[in-house]
Amino acid sequence: MADRLDTPTERKFKFFRRRSSGDGFGQFAEATARFMGSPKFILYMTIFVVTWIAANVVLYEVSEKYAWDPYPFILLNLAFSTQASYSAPLILLAQNRQDDRDRVQAEQDRQRAERNLADTEYLTREIAALRIALQDVATRDFVRSELRDMLNDLREELEERDERFSQLSAQANTDQEEDSADLSTPLHADS
């Protein structure tokens, strides 16, 4: 017995269990519609009709009392009408289920397309930002030209310093020679 009376117990017989999906009739309708749309069904139906008509014609020729459905084939017509009255709603139910699946699939496709569009737009913005950032980044040729310019400036400055140093050293040499010439001349005392 169940611990609680408000909780139903499982049924013991599998025959009476309900299907968990609750969509068994819809699946049956789809299977029926799928079968009725197959060449196998048309072949079976053709064999059935030919057999029915042949049996009734032959039995009518032998004896009228053995033919269960004589020439106008009213019973066969009734069977076809009954089949049509059941198959049409089953086919419509199967089509409705397919429409529902198509609607869900279309919604999922639309959402996927929106995500792809958003991702594409994001990547486009990122690529544009990278392009703008790369325009600000110094390229190899730009760096080389700047380094060449700086090297030329340094060479010119070095040449100017060498020239200045040469001038200063030449002036220092002339000053030193003058000083040494002054030292070598005797001092005259004018007293």
C-alpha positions as MATLAB code, in Angstrom:
seq = 'MADRLDTPTERKFKFFRRRSSGDGFGQFAEATARFMGSPKFILYMTIFVVTWIAANVVLYEVSEKYAWDPYPFILLNLAFSTQASYSAPLILLAQNRQDDRDRVQAEQDRQRAERNLADTEYLTREIAALRIALQDVATRDFVRSELRDMLNDLREELEERDERFSQLSAQANTDQEEDSADLSTPLHADS';
ca = [
       0.000    0.000    0.000;
       1.156    3.511   -0.694;
       2.604    5.584    2.094;
       0.240    8.388    1.261;
      -3.325    8.063    0.123;
      -3.194   11.177   -2.073;
      -0.380    9.707   -4.206;
      -1.543    7.235   -6.844;
       0.307    3.957   -7.150;
       1.653    2.536  -10.386;
      -0.637    0.248  -12.262;
       0.429   -3.351  -12.213;
      -0.866   -4.307  -15.635;
       1.059   -3.033  -18.642;
      -2.037   -3.272  -20.821;
      -3.777   -0.499  -18.906;
      -0.805    1.875  -18.685;
      -1.057    5.146  -20.466;
       1.621    6.161  -22.878;
       3.905    8.794  -21.464;
       3.892   10.943  -24.597;
       0.108   11.150  -24.869;
       0.539   11.454  -28.615;
      -0.033    7.849  -29.631;
      -3.048    8.606  -31.803;
      -1.113   11.268  -33.696;
       1.705    8.811  -34.323;
      -0.863    6.242  -35.483;
      -2.354    8.830  -37.860;
       1.057    9.626  -39.318;
       1.887    5.951  -39.783;
      -1.472    5.372  -41.493;
      -1.057    8.394  -43.779;
       2.501    7.337  -44.596;
       1.310    3.813  -45.506;
      -1.652    5.061  -47.553;
       0.692    7.234  -49.595;
       2.991    4.352  -50.493;
       3.043    2.277  -53.697;
       2.630   -0.823  -51.550;
      -0.825    0.370  -50.418;
      -1.902    1.042  -54.010;
      -0.719   -2.429  -55.027;
      -2.563   -4.080  -52.117;
      -5.713   -2.092  -52.852;
      -5.572   -2.999  -56.543;
      -5.154   -6.700  -55.752;
      -8.036   -6.509  -53.261;
     -10.399   -4.783  -55.728;
      -9.536   -7.110  -58.632;
      -9.986  -10.160  -56.393;
     -13.291   -8.810  -55.029;
     -14.718   -8.080  -58.464;
     -13.443  -11.314  -60.035;
     -14.779  -13.439  -57.189;
     -18.197  -11.804  -57.304;
     -18.480  -12.004  -61.104;
     -17.415  -15.667  -61.173;
     -19.651  -16.608  -58.246;
     -22.585  -14.722  -59.816;
     -22.123  -16.660  -63.046;
     -22.035  -19.968  -61.123;
     -24.956  -19.200  -58.901;
     -26.471  -15.927  -57.822;
     -26.822  -17.059  -54.249;
     -23.019  -17.422  -53.733;
     -22.155  -13.881  -54.854;
     -22.032  -11.720  -51.717;
     -21.789   -8.456  -53.712;
     -23.308   -8.705  -57.210;
     -22.627   -6.327  -60.122;
     -23.176   -2.808  -58.825;
     -20.759   -3.820  -56.030;
     -22.595   -1.844  -53.382;
     -20.725   -3.513  -50.519;
     -17.362   -2.676  -52.131;
     -18.527    0.913  -52.560;
     -19.541    1.000  -48.891;
     -16.094   -0.326  -47.890;
     -14.390    2.383  -49.969;
     -16.620    5.075  -48.488;
     -15.855    3.878  -44.962;
     -12.135    3.793  -45.717;
     -12.287    7.320  -47.165;
     -14.254    8.639  -44.200;
     -11.568    7.378  -41.818;
      -8.490    8.032  -43.910;
      -9.272   11.686  -44.698;
      -9.270   12.828  -41.040;
      -6.189   10.707  -40.319;
      -4.363   12.310  -43.224;
      -5.458   15.787  -42.094;
      -4.275   15.045  -38.553;
      -0.919   13.887  -39.901;
      -0.671   17.072  -41.987;
      -1.488   19.218  -38.955;
       1.233   17.499  -36.954;
       3.666   18.055  -39.816;
       2.625   21.723  -39.969;
       3.328   22.040  -36.247;
       6.759   20.468  -36.707;
       7.457   22.734  -39.675;
       6.402   25.786  -37.651;
       8.754   24.835  -34.811;
      11.557   24.145  -37.290;
      10.961   27.488  -39.006;
      11.094   29.279  -35.636;
      14.349   27.528  -34.776;
      15.759   28.404  -38.202;
      14.724   32.044  -37.710;
      16.406   32.162  -34.291;
      19.533   30.519  -35.707;
      19.567   33.043  -38.561;
      19.232   35.930  -36.084;
      22.136   34.549  -34.030;
      24.237   34.141  -37.170;
      23.401   37.695  -38.240;
      24.303   39.052  -34.795;
      27.565   37.081  -34.812;
      28.376   38.303  -38.308;
      27.681   41.916  -37.370;
      29.842   41.562  -34.253;
      32.710   40.089  -36.270;
      32.338   42.845  -38.870;
      32.592   45.506  -36.162;
      35.636   43.772  -34.668;
      37.366   43.591  -38.052;
      36.634   47.281  -38.674;
      38.060   48.142  -35.240;
      41.174   46.108  -36.014;
      41.576   47.913  -39.335;
      41.348   51.270  -37.596;
      43.807   50.129  -34.934;
      46.214   48.857  -37.589;
      46.183   52.233  -39.291;
      47.576   53.724  -36.079;
      50.192   51.007  -35.685;
      53.552   51.801  -37.221;
      54.278   49.619  -40.201;
      57.664   48.089  -40.868;
      58.375   50.483  -43.746;
      57.396   53.469  -41.614;
      59.678   52.327  -38.784;
      62.545   51.746  -41.230;
      62.156   55.210  -42.744;
      62.016   56.782  -39.275;
      65.136   54.863  -38.212;
      66.950   55.933  -41.405;
      66.016   59.555  -40.752;
      67.240   59.298  -37.161;
      70.455   57.604  -38.311;
      71.053   60.370  -40.860;
      70.383   63.003  -38.185;
      72.831   61.282  -35.833;
      75.468   61.090  -38.586;
      75.045   64.774  -39.344;
      75.267   65.604  -35.646;
      78.329   63.392  -35.286;
      79.967   65.058  -38.300;
      79.185   68.476  -36.830;
      80.720   67.403  -33.512;
      83.781   65.993  -35.273;
      84.131   69.230  -37.181;
      83.681   71.256  -33.997;
      86.139   68.985  -32.172;
      88.630   69.415  -35.000;
      88.227   73.180  -34.833;
      88.606   73.205  -31.057;
      91.611   70.936  -31.129;
      93.215   73.061  -33.893;
      92.541   76.188  -31.865;
      93.931   74.516  -28.756;
      97.056   73.564  -30.684;
      97.536   77.112  -31.940;
      96.963   78.477  -28.449;
      99.463   76.017  -27.045;
     102.016   76.960  -29.672;
     101.561   80.599  -28.866;
     101.961   79.871  -25.175;
     105.065   77.858  -25.767;
     106.443   80.610  -28.017;
     105.783   83.120  -25.290;
     107.633   80.982  -22.795;
     110.610   80.582  -25.022;
     111.192   84.315  -25.466;
     113.343   85.860  -22.737;
     111.787   88.220  -20.444;
     113.307   91.662  -20.670;
     113.401   93.619  -17.657;
     112.806   97.214  -18.286;
     113.868   98.683  -15.163;
];
